[in-house]
Structures are given as C-alpha cells and as structure tokens.
Amino acid sequence: MYLPKAIAGLRDATLAMLYPTACRVCGAMIESWRDGVACAKCWEEVQQTRWPEDFCTKCGLPLQPLPSQVQIEKRRCGRCDEMAFNYARACGPYEGALRESVLWLKTHPQISQRMRELLIATFFASPELQASESIIPVPLHPGRLAERTFNQAEIIAYALSSASGLRVDTASLARVKKTEMHRAGMGARERARTLEKAFHLRAPRLIENRVVLVVDDVMTTSRTAQEIAQTLIKGGASVVNVLTLARAVSMLVQ
Ligand SMILES: [Zn+2]
Ligand SMILES: [Zn+2]
C-alpha cells in the first residue's frame, strides 16, 4: 500500500507509541514497521555484511579470502560439485536481523518490507536466478502444515513472485516424509538419511524442460536443496536454482 512519506512516518510514530517494539537483535526501539523485527541499524549491518567477494560460484558458500595478489575468477568450495542444483544464493548469513526475521517468519506469516527488498535485490542481482521460469517453495509435510497453519517458504515465494512476475508452483512437489527437525549435533550423514526420498514429484508436466527456482527460508547444509534438486531433475526439469533468505555458515572454507 502506498502512503505519502509524512503519513507513513506519523503512522509509524503512532504505532510505535501504541505498540513499542524492541529490536530482537540489539534491544533498541524499532522506529519503522517496514523494518519488521529488527531496528534500522541492525538492518544496515546486514547490508554491510553482505557476502564477501570470495564465495563459491555454485552454492554461494563464503570462502576464505585469497591473498590480494591471487585472483581466481570462478572459485568453488569443493563440497557442492555433486549437488544437482545449478546455482544457490542467499540474501546473507544467518545472523542478526536476517536470523531474527527467519525465526519470526516461522510463527508469523509476515515478511517485512525491508526483508522483501533485500530478497528482491538478491534475485535481481543474479542473471542465473532471473533465468528461472517458476518458483517452487520448499513444501512442508501435510502433518506439519496442519500444526503450523502456513508454510513460510510459500510466503517468501509469493513475495518474490509479485516482484518478478514468476508463477508460484505449489502443485508439483510434495513432502511425503515427516522428517525430524534437524537438531544441533546431528551428524551430516544422519541429516542426509532423514531427507532421503522425502520429496515426491506430483506434476512433472509443470516442470518439464523448465528452469525452476526453489525458495526457502534458510539453507543449513545443502541437503534439502540437493534432495529437491535431484527429484526435480529426475522428473525432467532442465535447471534447478535455489534462493534462501539466509545461509547458515559455521565456518569459512579454505
Ligand atoms: Zn537492532
Ligand atoms: Zn559450493
């Protein structure tokens, strides 16, 4: 909804007075509703800590910066070579305002204006992502959907769809296995096993020979992206790309 700036400012001041909200990252007062659950300063930090120059050109994983005299045009992390997706990107690391926005979205079907702008900017910064022909939000198992009442990946998909004009496809892919929530300390092999055959392609004709963009809130390991990409490629998709709000990065790869 468009509001002249002065009226929007007045609305924000009134709402802040009625419902004062503290930034979930630093505790300061949030002055504008467009910032969602974090204050403007914490959002600026997200923008300043956007991915460093050095990252894997396929999966977007940040890599240790190279000495300035060394230049490699297409660096790869060495972990994603076997992955069935073509290209994965996130709006930034899973920390600060991005982390809090992802956590909020799990219980509230809302995406702040600030988060939306960052998502759209990340999409339009990449010709690979722009080549996508439809958006598939990572599906929830029907049992989990009933508990949660909404799928946060769909909220992200529709936000991106309204800016890009791409169709959201919720029909093609189903989650047929109610996987355990990934617990801290769960080994990579265990995570991979819980995701095996977790997805089923219901409507292959919607993805046949298409470039598909899979959308989710956070990429932790790449296992979910890999399982979905494999399912879609086997079903006839020509290319699978991935876009998430955030990427969990525990360490930089050499
Ligand atoms: Zn803050
Ligand atoms: Zn990689």
PDB file of C-alpha atoms and ligand atoms in Angstrom:
ATOM      1  CA  MET A   1       0.000   0.000   0.000  1.00  0.00           C
ATOM      2  CA  TYR A   2       1.378   3.400  -0.956  1.00  0.00           C
ATOM      3  CA  LEU A   3       1.335   6.094   1.705  1.00  0.00           C
ATOM      4  CA  PRO A   4       2.882   9.537   1.409  1.00  0.00           C
ATOM      5  CA  LYS A   5       6.065   9.645   3.482  1.00  0.00           C
ATOM      6  CA  ALA A   6       4.727  12.102   6.088  1.00  0.00           C
ATOM      7  CA  ILE A   7       1.642   9.977   6.732  1.00  0.00           C
ATOM      8  CA  ALA A   8       3.709   6.793   6.870  1.00  0.00           C
ATOM      9  CA  GLY A   9       6.021   8.495   9.394  1.00  0.00           C
ATOM     10  CA  LEU A  10       3.036   9.552  11.502  1.00  0.00           C
ATOM     11  CA  ARG A  11       1.582   6.045  11.329  1.00  0.00           C
ATOM     12  CA  ASP A  12       4.898   4.549  12.436  1.00  0.00           C
ATOM     13  CA  ALA A  13       5.231   7.018  15.324  1.00  0.00           C
ATOM     14  CA  THR A  14       1.659   6.324  16.465  1.00  0.00           C
ATOM     15  CA  LEU A  15       2.072   2.559  16.219  1.00  0.00           C
ATOM     16  CA  ALA A  16       5.440   2.703  17.976  1.00  0.00           C
ATOM     17  CA  MET A  17       3.751   4.610  20.806  1.00  0.00           C
ATOM     18  CA  LEU A  18       0.874   2.150  20.997  1.00  0.00           C
ATOM     19  CA  TYR A  19       2.944  -0.961  20.477  1.00  0.00           C
ATOM     20  CA  PRO A  20       6.547  -0.144  21.332  1.00  0.00           C
ATOM     21  CA  THR A  21       8.706  -2.909  19.933  1.00  0.00           C
ATOM     22  CA  ALA A  22      12.277  -3.671  20.809  1.00  0.00           C
ATOM     23  CA  CYS A  23      14.728  -4.855  18.175  1.00  0.00           C
ATOM     24  CA  ARG A  24      15.171  -8.605  18.590  1.00  0.00           C
ATOM     25  CA  VAL A  25      18.864  -8.285  17.839  1.00  0.00           C
ATOM     26  CA  CYS A  26      20.067  -5.324  19.933  1.00  0.00           C
ATOM     27  CA  GLY A  27      17.067  -4.268  22.037  1.00  0.00           C
ATOM     28  CA  ALA A  28      16.824  -0.717  20.619  1.00  0.00           C
ATOM     29  CA  MET A  29      13.397   0.678  19.694  1.00  0.00           C
ATOM     30  CA  ILE A  30      12.183  -0.162  16.197  1.00  0.00           C
ATOM     31  CA  GLU A  31      11.086   3.094  14.624  1.00  0.00           C
ATOM     32  CA  SER A  32       9.503   1.879  11.418  1.00  0.00           C
ATOM     33  CA  TRP A  33       7.196  -1.022  10.753  1.00  0.00           C
ATOM     34  CA  ARG A  34       8.879  -1.610   7.444  1.00  0.00           C
ATOM     35  CA  ASP A  35      11.876  -2.925   9.387  1.00  0.00           C
ATOM     36  CA  GLY A  36       9.909  -5.810  10.936  1.00  0.00           C
ATOM     37  CA  VAL A  37      11.601  -7.341  13.990  1.00  0.00           C
ATOM     38  CA  ALA A  38      14.960  -5.529  13.813  1.00  0.00           C
ATOM     39  CA  CYS A  39      15.931  -1.852  14.017  1.00  0.00           C
ATOM     40  CA  ALA A  40      17.264   0.168  11.081  1.00  0.00           C
ATOM     41  CA  LYS A  41      20.819   0.000  12.451  1.00  0.00           C
ATOM     42  CA  CYS A  42      20.788  -3.810  12.594  1.00  0.00           C
ATOM     43  CA  TRP A  43      19.463  -3.936   9.025  1.00  0.00           C
ATOM     44  CA  GLU A  44      22.299  -1.662   7.925  1.00  0.00           C
ATOM     45  CA  GLU A  45      24.681  -4.195   9.427  1.00  0.00           C
ATOM     46  CA  VAL A  46      23.128  -6.934   7.285  1.00  0.00           C
ATOM     47  CA  GLN A  47      23.691  -4.823   4.232  1.00  0.00           C
ATOM     48  CA  GLN A  48      27.280  -4.119   5.238  1.00  0.00           C
ATOM     49  CA  THR A  49      27.987  -7.770   5.916  1.00  0.00           C
ATOM     50  CA  ARG A  50      26.557  -8.909   2.582  1.00  0.00           C
ATOM     51  CA  TRP A  51      28.507 -11.828   1.223  1.00  0.00           C
ATOM     52  CA  PRO A  52      32.190 -11.173   0.810  1.00  0.00           C
ATOM     53  CA  GLU A  53      33.671 -11.110  -2.667  1.00  0.00           C
ATOM     54  CA  ASP A  54      35.063 -14.578  -2.158  1.00  0.00           C
ATOM     55  CA  PHE A  55      32.361 -17.190  -2.371  1.00  0.00           C
ATOM     56  CA  CYS A  56      31.680 -20.421  -4.185  1.00  0.00           C
ATOM     57  CA  THR A  57      30.272 -19.516  -7.589  1.00  0.00           C
ATOM     58  CA  LYS A  58      27.920 -22.512  -7.481  1.00  0.00           C
ATOM     59  CA  CYS A  59      26.477 -22.747  -3.963  1.00  0.00           C
ATOM     60  CA  GLY A  60      27.308 -19.277  -2.595  1.00  0.00           C
ATOM     61  CA  LEU A  61      29.266 -20.549   0.392  1.00  0.00           C
ATOM     62  CA  PRO A  62      31.696 -17.885   1.631  1.00  0.00           C
ATOM     63  CA  LEU A  63      35.341 -18.908   1.248  1.00  0.00           C
ATOM     64  CA  GLN A  64      38.488 -17.706   2.950  1.00  0.00           C
ATOM     65  CA  PRO A  65      39.611 -14.520   1.194  1.00  0.00           C
ATOM     66  CA  LEU A  66      42.556 -15.113  -1.094  1.00  0.00           C
ATOM     67  CA  PRO A  67      45.723 -13.039  -0.785  1.00  0.00           C
ATOM     68  CA  SER A  68      45.139  -9.889  -2.825  1.00  0.00           C
ATOM     69  CA  GLN A  69      47.726 -10.820  -5.489  1.00  0.00           C
ATOM     70  CA  VAL A  70      45.933 -14.109  -6.239  1.00  0.00           C
ATOM     71  CA  GLN A  71      42.884 -13.909  -8.462  1.00  0.00           C
ATOM     72  CA  ILE A  72      40.723 -16.837  -9.468  1.00  0.00           C
ATOM     73  CA  GLU A  73      37.666 -15.982 -11.454  1.00  0.00           C
ATOM     74  CA  LYS A  74      35.475 -18.939 -10.583  1.00  0.00           C
ATOM     75  CA  ARG A  75      36.210 -20.255  -7.108  1.00  0.00           C
ATOM     76  CA  ARG A  76      34.431 -23.337  -5.865  1.00  0.00           C
ATOM     77  CA  CYS A  77      34.073 -24.698  -2.338  1.00  0.00           C
ATOM     78  CA  GLY A  78      34.722 -28.310  -3.378  1.00  0.00           C
ATOM     79  CA  ARG A  79      31.692 -29.544  -1.403  1.00  0.00           C
ATOM     80  CA  CYS A  80      28.903 -28.862  -3.867  1.00  0.00           C
ATOM     81  CA  ASP A  81      30.326 -30.438  -7.041  1.00  0.00           C
ATOM     82  CA  GLU A  82      27.949 -33.400  -6.865  1.00  0.00           C
ATOM     83  CA  MET A  83      24.914 -31.303  -5.995  1.00  0.00           C
ATOM     84  CA  ALA A  84      22.104 -31.470  -8.548  1.00  0.00           C
ATOM     85  CA  PHE A  85      21.211 -27.792  -8.331  1.00  0.00           C
ATOM     86  CA  ASN A  86      22.911 -25.367 -10.624  1.00  0.00           C
ATOM     87  CA  TYR A  87      23.223 -22.261  -8.552  1.00  0.00           C
ATOM     88  CA  ALA A  88      22.305 -21.267  -4.968  1.00  0.00           C
ATOM     89  CA  ARG A  89      22.239 -17.859  -3.347  1.00  0.00           C
ATOM     90  CA  ALA A  90      21.067 -16.325  -0.057  1.00  0.00           C
ATOM     91  CA  CYS A  91      20.367 -12.738   0.996  1.00  0.00           C
ATOM     92  CA  GLY A  92      23.117 -13.059   3.606  1.00  0.00           C
ATOM     93  CA  PRO A  93      24.455 -15.043   6.560  1.00  0.00           C
ATOM     94  CA  TYR A  94      22.027 -16.500   9.118  1.00  0.00           C
ATOM     95  CA  GLU A  95      22.725 -13.974  11.869  1.00  0.00           C
ATOM     96  CA  GLY A  96      21.494 -10.636  13.233  1.00  0.00           C
ATOM     97  CA  ALA A  97      18.402  -9.131  11.587  1.00  0.00           C
ATOM     98  CA  LEU A  98      18.216 -11.895   8.965  1.00  0.00           C
ATOM     99  CA  ARG A  99      18.217 -14.646  11.583  1.00  0.00           C
ATOM    100  CA  GLU A 100      15.532 -12.897  13.641  1.00  0.00           C
ATOM    101  CA  SER A 101      13.388 -12.339  10.533  1.00  0.00           C
ATOM    102  CA  VAL A 102      13.639 -16.042   9.629  1.00  0.00           C
ATOM    103  CA  LEU A 103      12.680 -17.083  13.181  1.00  0.00           C
ATOM    104  CA  TRP A 104       9.734 -14.644  13.213  1.00  0.00           C
ATOM    105  CA  LEU A 105       8.513 -15.951   9.861  1.00  0.00           C
ATOM    106  CA  LYS A 106       8.285 -19.484  11.269  1.00  0.00           C
ATOM    107  CA  THR A 107       5.424 -18.394  13.551  1.00  0.00           C
ATOM    108  CA  HIS A 108       4.025 -15.303  11.768  1.00  0.00           C
ATOM    109  CA  PRO A 109       3.089 -15.328   8.073  1.00  0.00           C
ATOM    110  CA  GLN A 110       4.663 -11.929   7.540  1.00  0.00           C
ATOM    111  CA  ILE A 111       7.688 -10.694   5.710  1.00  0.00           C
ATOM    112  CA  SER A 112       8.788  -7.146   6.468  1.00  0.00           C
ATOM    113  CA  GLN A 113       9.218  -4.576   3.742  1.00  0.00           C
ATOM    114  CA  ARG A 114      12.956  -4.445   4.491  1.00  0.00           C
ATOM    115  CA  MET A 115      13.327  -8.225   4.158  1.00  0.00           C
ATOM    116  CA  ARG A 116      11.261  -8.166   0.968  1.00  0.00           C
ATOM    117  CA  GLU A 117      13.503  -5.505  -0.584  1.00  0.00           C
ATOM    118  CA  LEU A 118      16.623  -7.494   0.265  1.00  0.00           C
ATOM    119  CA  LEU A 119      15.120 -10.648  -1.242  1.00  0.00           C
ATOM    120  CA  ILE A 120      14.179  -8.870  -4.443  1.00  0.00           C
ATOM    121  CA  ALA A 121      17.587  -7.169  -4.689  1.00  0.00           C
ATOM    122  CA  THR A 122      19.329 -10.551  -4.292  1.00  0.00           C
ATOM    123  CA  PHE A 123      17.147 -12.064  -7.016  1.00  0.00           C
ATOM    124  CA  PHE A 124      17.690  -9.222  -9.490  1.00  0.00           C
ATOM    125  CA  ALA A 125      21.455  -9.144  -8.803  1.00  0.00           C
ATOM    126  CA  SER A 126      21.776 -12.575 -10.384  1.00  0.00           C
ATOM    127  CA  PRO A 127      21.202 -13.317 -14.085  1.00  0.00           C
ATOM    128  CA  GLU A 128      21.186 -17.056 -13.206  1.00  0.00           C
ATOM    129  CA  LEU A 129      18.253 -16.639 -10.817  1.00  0.00           C
ATOM    130  CA  GLN A 130      16.445 -14.334 -13.237  1.00  0.00           C
ATOM    131  CA  ALA A 131      16.534 -17.068 -15.881  1.00  0.00           C
ATOM    132  CA  SER A 132      14.093 -19.065 -13.702  1.00  0.00           C
ATOM    133  CA  GLU A 133      10.642 -19.781 -15.120  1.00  0.00           C
ATOM    134  CA  SER A 134       8.723 -20.710 -11.981  1.00  0.00           C
ATOM    135  CA  ILE A 135       9.131 -20.664  -8.205  1.00  0.00           C
ATOM    136  CA  ILE A 136       8.728 -23.767  -6.060  1.00  0.00           C
ATOM    137  CA  PRO A 137       8.573 -23.123  -2.303  1.00  0.00           C
ATOM    138  CA  VAL A 138      10.091 -25.999  -0.293  1.00  0.00           C
ATOM    139  CA  PRO A 139       6.963 -27.902   0.791  1.00  0.00           C
ATOM    140  CA  LEU A 140       6.093 -28.812   4.359  1.00  0.00           C
ATOM    141  CA  HIS A 141       4.762 -32.243   5.201  1.00  0.00           C
ATOM    142  CA  PRO A 142       0.922 -32.022   5.408  1.00  0.00           C
ATOM    143  CA  GLY A 143       1.101 -33.006   9.091  1.00  0.00           C
ATOM    144  CA  ARG A 144       3.497 -30.192   9.872  1.00  0.00           C
ATOM    145  CA  LEU A 145       1.496 -27.760   7.744  1.00  0.00           C
ATOM    146  CA  ALA A 146      -1.584 -28.566   9.838  1.00  0.00           C
ATOM    147  CA  GLU A 147       0.366 -27.798  13.025  1.00  0.00           C
ATOM    148  CA  ARG A 148       1.912 -24.618  11.662  1.00  0.00           C
ATOM    149  CA  THR A 149      -1.104 -23.452   9.567  1.00  0.00           C
ATOM    150  CA  PHE A 150       1.146 -21.919   6.897  1.00  0.00           C
ATOM    151  CA  ASN A 151       4.333 -22.666   5.017  1.00  0.00           C
ATOM    152  CA  GLN A 152       6.923 -19.926   5.481  1.00  0.00           C
ATOM    153  CA  ALA A 153       8.603 -20.818   2.169  1.00  0.00           C
ATOM    154  CA  GLU A 154       5.329 -20.005   0.383  1.00  0.00           C
ATOM    155  CA  ILE A 155       5.223 -16.536   1.965  1.00  0.00           C
ATOM    156  CA  ILE A 156       8.715 -15.910   0.546  1.00  0.00           C
ATOM    157  CA  ALA A 157       7.743 -17.366  -2.839  1.00  0.00           C
ATOM    158  CA  TYR A 158       4.710 -15.082  -3.189  1.00  0.00           C
ATOM    159  CA  ALA A 159       6.732 -12.023  -2.123  1.00  0.00           C
ATOM    160  CA  LEU A 160       9.231 -12.819  -4.873  1.00  0.00           C
ATOM    161  CA  SER A 161       6.503 -13.629  -7.366  1.00  0.00           C
ATOM    162  CA  SER A 162       4.822 -10.245  -7.003  1.00  0.00           C
ATOM    163  CA  ALA A 163       8.127  -8.513  -7.819  1.00  0.00           C
ATOM    164  CA  SER A 164       9.357 -10.860 -10.553  1.00  0.00           C
ATOM    165  CA  GLY A 165       6.114 -11.939 -12.204  1.00  0.00           C
ATOM    166  CA  LEU A 166       7.167 -15.594 -11.905  1.00  0.00           C
ATOM    167  CA  ARG A 167       4.448 -18.144 -11.214  1.00  0.00           C
ATOM    168  CA  VAL A 168       4.458 -19.891  -7.817  1.00  0.00           C
ATOM    169  CA  ASP A 169       4.134 -23.641  -8.283  1.00  0.00           C
ATOM    170  CA  THR A 170       2.844 -25.383  -5.148  1.00  0.00           C
ATOM    171  CA  ALA A 171       1.394 -28.305  -7.122  1.00  0.00           C
ATOM    172  CA  SER A 172       4.481 -30.073  -8.469  1.00  0.00           C
ATOM    173  CA  LEU A 173       6.302 -31.070  -5.349  1.00  0.00           C
ATOM    174  CA  ALA A 174       5.076 -32.755  -2.151  1.00  0.00           C
ATOM    175  CA  ARG A 175       6.881 -33.633   1.035  1.00  0.00           C
ATOM    176  CA  VAL A 176       5.979 -37.226   1.737  1.00  0.00           C
ATOM    177  CA  LYS A 177       8.198 -37.874   4.728  1.00  0.00           C
ATOM    178  CA  LYS A 178       7.790 -36.038   8.011  1.00  0.00           C
ATOM    179  CA  THR A 179      11.464 -35.505   8.692  1.00  0.00           C
ATOM    180  CA  GLU A 180      12.726 -34.840  12.179  1.00  0.00           C
ATOM    181  CA  MET A 181      13.629 -31.242  12.803  1.00  0.00           C
ATOM    182  CA  HIS A 182      17.366 -31.041  12.429  1.00  0.00           C
ATOM    183  CA  ARG A 183      18.894 -30.990  15.848  1.00  0.00           C
ATOM    184  CA  ALA A 184      22.164 -29.412  16.819  1.00  0.00           C
ATOM    185  CA  GLY A 185      24.784 -32.124  16.993  1.00  0.00           C
ATOM    186  CA  MET A 186      23.051 -34.210  14.334  1.00  0.00           C
ATOM    187  CA  GLY A 187      25.736 -35.554  12.022  1.00  0.00           C
ATOM    188  CA  ALA A 188      25.749 -34.799   8.292  1.00  0.00           C
ATOM    189  CA  ARG A 189      25.096 -38.462   7.475  1.00  0.00           C
ATOM    190  CA  GLU A 190      22.121 -38.589   9.848  1.00  0.00           C
ATOM    191  CA  ARG A 191      20.688 -35.404   8.339  1.00  0.00           C
ATOM    192  CA  ALA A 192      21.092 -36.818   4.850  1.00  0.00           C
ATOM    193  CA  ARG A 193      19.361 -40.064   5.827  1.00  0.00           C
ATOM    194  CA  THR A 194      16.315 -38.297   7.294  1.00  0.00           C
ATOM    195  CA  LEU A 195      15.873 -36.458   3.994  1.00  0.00           C
ATOM    196  CA  GLU A 196      16.196 -39.458   1.680  1.00  0.00           C
ATOM    197  CA  LYS A 197      13.129 -39.786  -0.541  1.00  0.00           C
ATOM    198  CA  ALA A 198      11.459 -37.008   1.457  1.00  0.00           C
ATOM    199  CA  PHE A 199      10.016 -35.358  -1.659  1.00  0.00           C
ATOM    200  CA  HIS A 200       7.732 -36.629  -4.389  1.00  0.00           C
ATOM    201  CA  LEU A 201       7.041 -35.091  -7.786  1.00  0.00           C
ATOM    202  CA  ARG A 202       3.282 -34.954  -8.299  1.00  0.00           C
ATOM    203  CA  ALA A 203       3.013 -32.985 -11.530  1.00  0.00           C
ATOM    204  CA  PRO A 204       6.077 -33.473 -13.763  1.00  0.00           C
ATOM    205  CA  ARG A 205       4.499 -31.667 -16.726  1.00  0.00           C
ATOM    206  CA  LEU A 206       4.710 -28.368 -14.795  1.00  0.00           C
ATOM    207  CA  ILE A 207       8.476 -28.567 -14.532  1.00  0.00           C
ATOM    208  CA  GLU A 208       9.495 -30.457 -17.686  1.00  0.00           C
ATOM    209  CA  ASN A 209      12.321 -28.684 -19.542  1.00  0.00           C
ATOM    210  CA  ARG A 210      11.982 -25.702 -17.255  1.00  0.00           C
ATOM    211  CA  VAL A 211      14.378 -23.634 -15.194  1.00  0.00           C
ATOM    212  CA  VAL A 212      12.972 -23.879 -11.681  1.00  0.00           C
ATOM    213  CA  LEU A 213      13.755 -21.695  -8.674  1.00  0.00           C
ATOM    214  CA  VAL A 214      13.421 -23.419  -5.296  1.00  0.00           C
ATOM    215  CA  VAL A 215      12.795 -20.992  -2.441  1.00  0.00           C
ATOM    216  CA  ASP A 216      13.207 -21.495   1.322  1.00  0.00           C
ATOM    217  CA  ASP A 217      13.866 -19.514   4.496  1.00  0.00           C
ATOM    218  CA  VAL A 218      17.300 -20.818   5.433  1.00  0.00           C
ATOM    219  CA  MET A 219      19.879 -23.144   3.939  1.00  0.00           C
ATOM    220  CA  THR A 220      21.697 -25.037   6.673  1.00  0.00           C
ATOM    221  CA  THR A 221      23.532 -27.859   4.970  1.00  0.00           C
ATOM    222  CA  SER A 222      22.686 -28.161   1.290  1.00  0.00           C
ATOM    223  CA  ARG A 223      20.899 -31.493   1.834  1.00  0.00           C
ATOM    224  CA  THR A 224      17.316 -30.266   1.417  1.00  0.00           C
ATOM    225  CA  ALA A 225      18.281 -28.325  -1.713  1.00  0.00           C
ATOM    226  CA  GLN A 226      20.079 -31.414  -3.011  1.00  0.00           C
ATOM    227  CA  GLU A 227      17.155 -33.793  -2.386  1.00  0.00           C
ATOM    228  CA  ILE A 228      14.700 -31.443  -4.068  1.00  0.00           C
ATOM    229  CA  ALA A 229      17.008 -30.685  -6.986  1.00  0.00           C
ATOM    230  CA  GLN A 230      17.562 -34.407  -7.585  1.00  0.00           C
ATOM    231  CA  THR A 231      13.807 -35.060  -7.536  1.00  0.00           C
ATOM    232  CA  LEU A 232      13.115 -32.203  -9.959  1.00  0.00           C
ATOM    233  CA  ILE A 233      15.952 -33.037 -12.358  1.00  0.00           C
ATOM    234  CA  LYS A 234      14.936 -36.713 -12.435  1.00  0.00           C
ATOM    235  CA  GLY A 235      11.410 -35.537 -13.181  1.00  0.00           C
ATOM    236  CA  GLY A 236      12.560 -33.534 -16.205  1.00  0.00           C
ATOM    237  CA  ALA A 237      13.435 -30.030 -15.003  1.00  0.00           C
ATOM    238  CA  SER A 238      16.297 -28.629 -17.081  1.00  0.00           C
ATOM    239  CA  VAL A 239      17.905 -26.487 -14.353  1.00  0.00           C
ATOM    240  CA  VAL A 240      17.254 -26.046 -10.624  1.00  0.00           C
ATOM    241  CA  ASN A 241      18.354 -22.877  -8.830  1.00  0.00           C
ATOM    242  CA  VAL A 242      17.952 -22.104  -5.133  1.00  0.00           C
ATOM    243  CA  LEU A 243      17.296 -18.857  -3.262  1.00  0.00           C
ATOM    244  CA  THR A 244      17.010 -18.571   0.526  1.00  0.00           C
ATOM    245  CA  LEU A 245      16.638 -15.633   2.895  1.00  0.00           C
ATOM    246  CA  ALA A 246      19.689 -16.745   4.846  1.00  0.00           C
ATOM    247  CA  ARG A 247      22.549 -19.187   4.776  1.00  0.00           C
ATOM    248  CA  ALA A 248      23.887 -20.782   7.936  1.00  0.00           C
ATOM    249  CA  VAL A 249      27.651 -20.595   7.804  1.00  0.00           C
ATOM    250  CA  SER A 250      29.533 -22.201  10.636  1.00  0.00           C
ATOM    251  CA  MET A 251      32.974 -21.744   9.161  1.00  0.00           C
ATOM    252  CA  LEU A 252      34.691 -20.447   6.120  1.00  0.00           C
ATOM    253  CA  VAL A 253      36.083 -22.997   3.728  1.00  0.00           C
ATOM    254  CA  GLN A 254      39.724 -22.748   2.693  1.00  0.00           C
TER     255      GLN A 254
HETATM  256 ZN    ZN B   1      18.861  -3.509  16.464  1.00  0.00          ZN
HETATM  257 ZN    ZN B   2      29.979 -24.671  -3.320  1.00  0.00          ZN
END
